[in-house]
PDB file of C-alpha atoms in Angstrom:
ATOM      1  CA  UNK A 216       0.000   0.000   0.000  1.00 93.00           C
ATOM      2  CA  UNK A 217       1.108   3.461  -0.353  1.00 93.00           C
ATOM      3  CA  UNK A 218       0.058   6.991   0.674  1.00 95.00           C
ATOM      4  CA  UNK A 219       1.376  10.602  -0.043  1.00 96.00           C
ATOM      5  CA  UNK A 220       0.899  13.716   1.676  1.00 95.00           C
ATOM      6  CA  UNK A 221       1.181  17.240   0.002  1.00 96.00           C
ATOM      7  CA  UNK A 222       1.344  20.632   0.699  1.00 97.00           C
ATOM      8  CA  UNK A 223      -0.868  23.244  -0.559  1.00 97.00           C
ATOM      9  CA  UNK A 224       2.021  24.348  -3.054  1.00 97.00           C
ATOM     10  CA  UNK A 225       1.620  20.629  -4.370  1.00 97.00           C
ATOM     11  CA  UNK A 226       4.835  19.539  -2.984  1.00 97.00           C
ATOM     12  CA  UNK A 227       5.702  16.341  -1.172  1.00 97.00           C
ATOM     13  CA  UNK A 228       5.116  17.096   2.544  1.00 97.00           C
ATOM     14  CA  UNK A 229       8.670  16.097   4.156  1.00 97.00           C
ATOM     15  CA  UNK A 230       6.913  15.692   7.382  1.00 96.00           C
ATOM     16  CA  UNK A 231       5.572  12.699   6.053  1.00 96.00           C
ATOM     17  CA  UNK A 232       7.996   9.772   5.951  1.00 96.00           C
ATOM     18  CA  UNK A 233      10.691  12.136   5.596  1.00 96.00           C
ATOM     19  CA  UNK A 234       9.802  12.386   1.555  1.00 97.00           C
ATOM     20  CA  UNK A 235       5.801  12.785   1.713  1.00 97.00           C
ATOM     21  CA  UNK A 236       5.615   9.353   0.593  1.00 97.00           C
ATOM     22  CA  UNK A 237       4.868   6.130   2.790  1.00 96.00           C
ATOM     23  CA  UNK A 238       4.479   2.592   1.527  1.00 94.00           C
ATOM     24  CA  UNK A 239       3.791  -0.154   3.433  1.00 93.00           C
ATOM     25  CA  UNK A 240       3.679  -3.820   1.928  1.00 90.00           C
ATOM     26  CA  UNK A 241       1.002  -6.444   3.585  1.00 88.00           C
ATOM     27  CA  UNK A 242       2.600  -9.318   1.955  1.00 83.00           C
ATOM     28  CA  UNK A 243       1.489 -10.837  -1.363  1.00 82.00           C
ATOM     29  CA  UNK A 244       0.210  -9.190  -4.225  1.00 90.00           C
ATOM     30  CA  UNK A 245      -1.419  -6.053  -2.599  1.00 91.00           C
ATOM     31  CA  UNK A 246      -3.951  -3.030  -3.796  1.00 91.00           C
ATOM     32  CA  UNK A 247      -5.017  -0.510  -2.006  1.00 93.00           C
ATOM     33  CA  UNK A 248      -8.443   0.797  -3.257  1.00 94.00           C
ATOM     34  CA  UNK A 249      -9.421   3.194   0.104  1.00 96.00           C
ATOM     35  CA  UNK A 250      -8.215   6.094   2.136  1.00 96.00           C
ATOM     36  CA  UNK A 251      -9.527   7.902   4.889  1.00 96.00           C
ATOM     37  CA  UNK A 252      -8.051  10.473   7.521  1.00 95.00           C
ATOM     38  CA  UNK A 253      -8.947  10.208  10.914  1.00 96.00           C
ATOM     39  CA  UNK A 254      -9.565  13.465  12.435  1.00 97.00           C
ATOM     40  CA  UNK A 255      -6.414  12.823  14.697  1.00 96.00           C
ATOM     41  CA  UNK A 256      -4.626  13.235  10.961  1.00 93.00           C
ATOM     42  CA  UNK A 257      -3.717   8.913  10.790  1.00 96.00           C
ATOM     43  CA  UNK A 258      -4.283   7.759   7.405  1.00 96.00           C
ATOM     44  CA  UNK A 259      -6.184   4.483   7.198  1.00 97.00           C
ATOM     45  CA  UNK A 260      -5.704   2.564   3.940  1.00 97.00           C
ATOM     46  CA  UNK A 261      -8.234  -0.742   3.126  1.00 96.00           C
ATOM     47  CA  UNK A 262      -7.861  -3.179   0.064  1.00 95.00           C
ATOM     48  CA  UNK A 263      -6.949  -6.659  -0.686  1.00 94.00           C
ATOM     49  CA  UNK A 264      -4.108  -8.381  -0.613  1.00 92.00           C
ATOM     50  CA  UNK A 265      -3.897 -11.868  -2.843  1.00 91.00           C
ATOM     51  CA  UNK A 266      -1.888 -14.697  -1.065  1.00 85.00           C
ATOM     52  CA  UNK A 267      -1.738 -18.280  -1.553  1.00 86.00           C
ATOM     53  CA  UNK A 268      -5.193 -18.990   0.511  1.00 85.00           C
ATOM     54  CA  UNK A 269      -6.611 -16.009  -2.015  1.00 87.00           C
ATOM     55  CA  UNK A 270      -7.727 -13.099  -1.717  1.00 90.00           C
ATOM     56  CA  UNK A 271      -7.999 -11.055   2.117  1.00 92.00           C
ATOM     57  CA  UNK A 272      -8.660  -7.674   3.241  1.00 93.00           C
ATOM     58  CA  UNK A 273      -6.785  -5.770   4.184  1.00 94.00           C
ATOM     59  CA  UNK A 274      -6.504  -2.549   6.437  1.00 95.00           C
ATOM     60  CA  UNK A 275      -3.348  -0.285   7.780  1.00 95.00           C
ATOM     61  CA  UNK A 276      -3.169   2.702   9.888  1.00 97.00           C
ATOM     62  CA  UNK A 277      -0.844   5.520   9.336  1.00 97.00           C
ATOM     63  CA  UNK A 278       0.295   7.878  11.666  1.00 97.00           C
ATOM     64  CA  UNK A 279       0.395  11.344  10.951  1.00 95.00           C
ATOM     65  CA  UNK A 280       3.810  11.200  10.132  1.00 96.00           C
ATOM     66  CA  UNK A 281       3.584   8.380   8.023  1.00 96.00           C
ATOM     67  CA  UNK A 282       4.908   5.451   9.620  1.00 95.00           C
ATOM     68  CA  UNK A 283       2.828   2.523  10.499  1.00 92.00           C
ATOM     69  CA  UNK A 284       0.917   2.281  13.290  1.00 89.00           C
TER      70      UNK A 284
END
């Protein structure tokens, strides 16, 4: 899964990851398809991810800063 964070100027937001981006990987082949922000500012990501068993959803939690919570 990934997530990115700009500024208004439509810059990466450094405070994010260091780089604006954050990318987290949930094991098999993996697609995020939602994103929400908690009014706390975490970033909650859902999707699937396809393993050997098949297909599972998936959900990860961001903190504000972009690392995984």
């Amino acid at each position: 899964f990934a997530a990115a964070r700009l500024l208004t100027t439509g810059a990466p937001d450094p405070a994010f990851d260091g780089d604006g981006k954050a990318t987290v990987d949930v094991g098999g082949n993996d697609q995020a398809a939602a994103v929400a922000v908690r009014p706390d500012g975490r970033v909650v990501l859902g999707g699937t991810a396809t393993v050997a068993a098949g297909p599972r959803g998936v959900a990860v939690q961001l903190t504000a800063a972009g690392a995984a919570d």
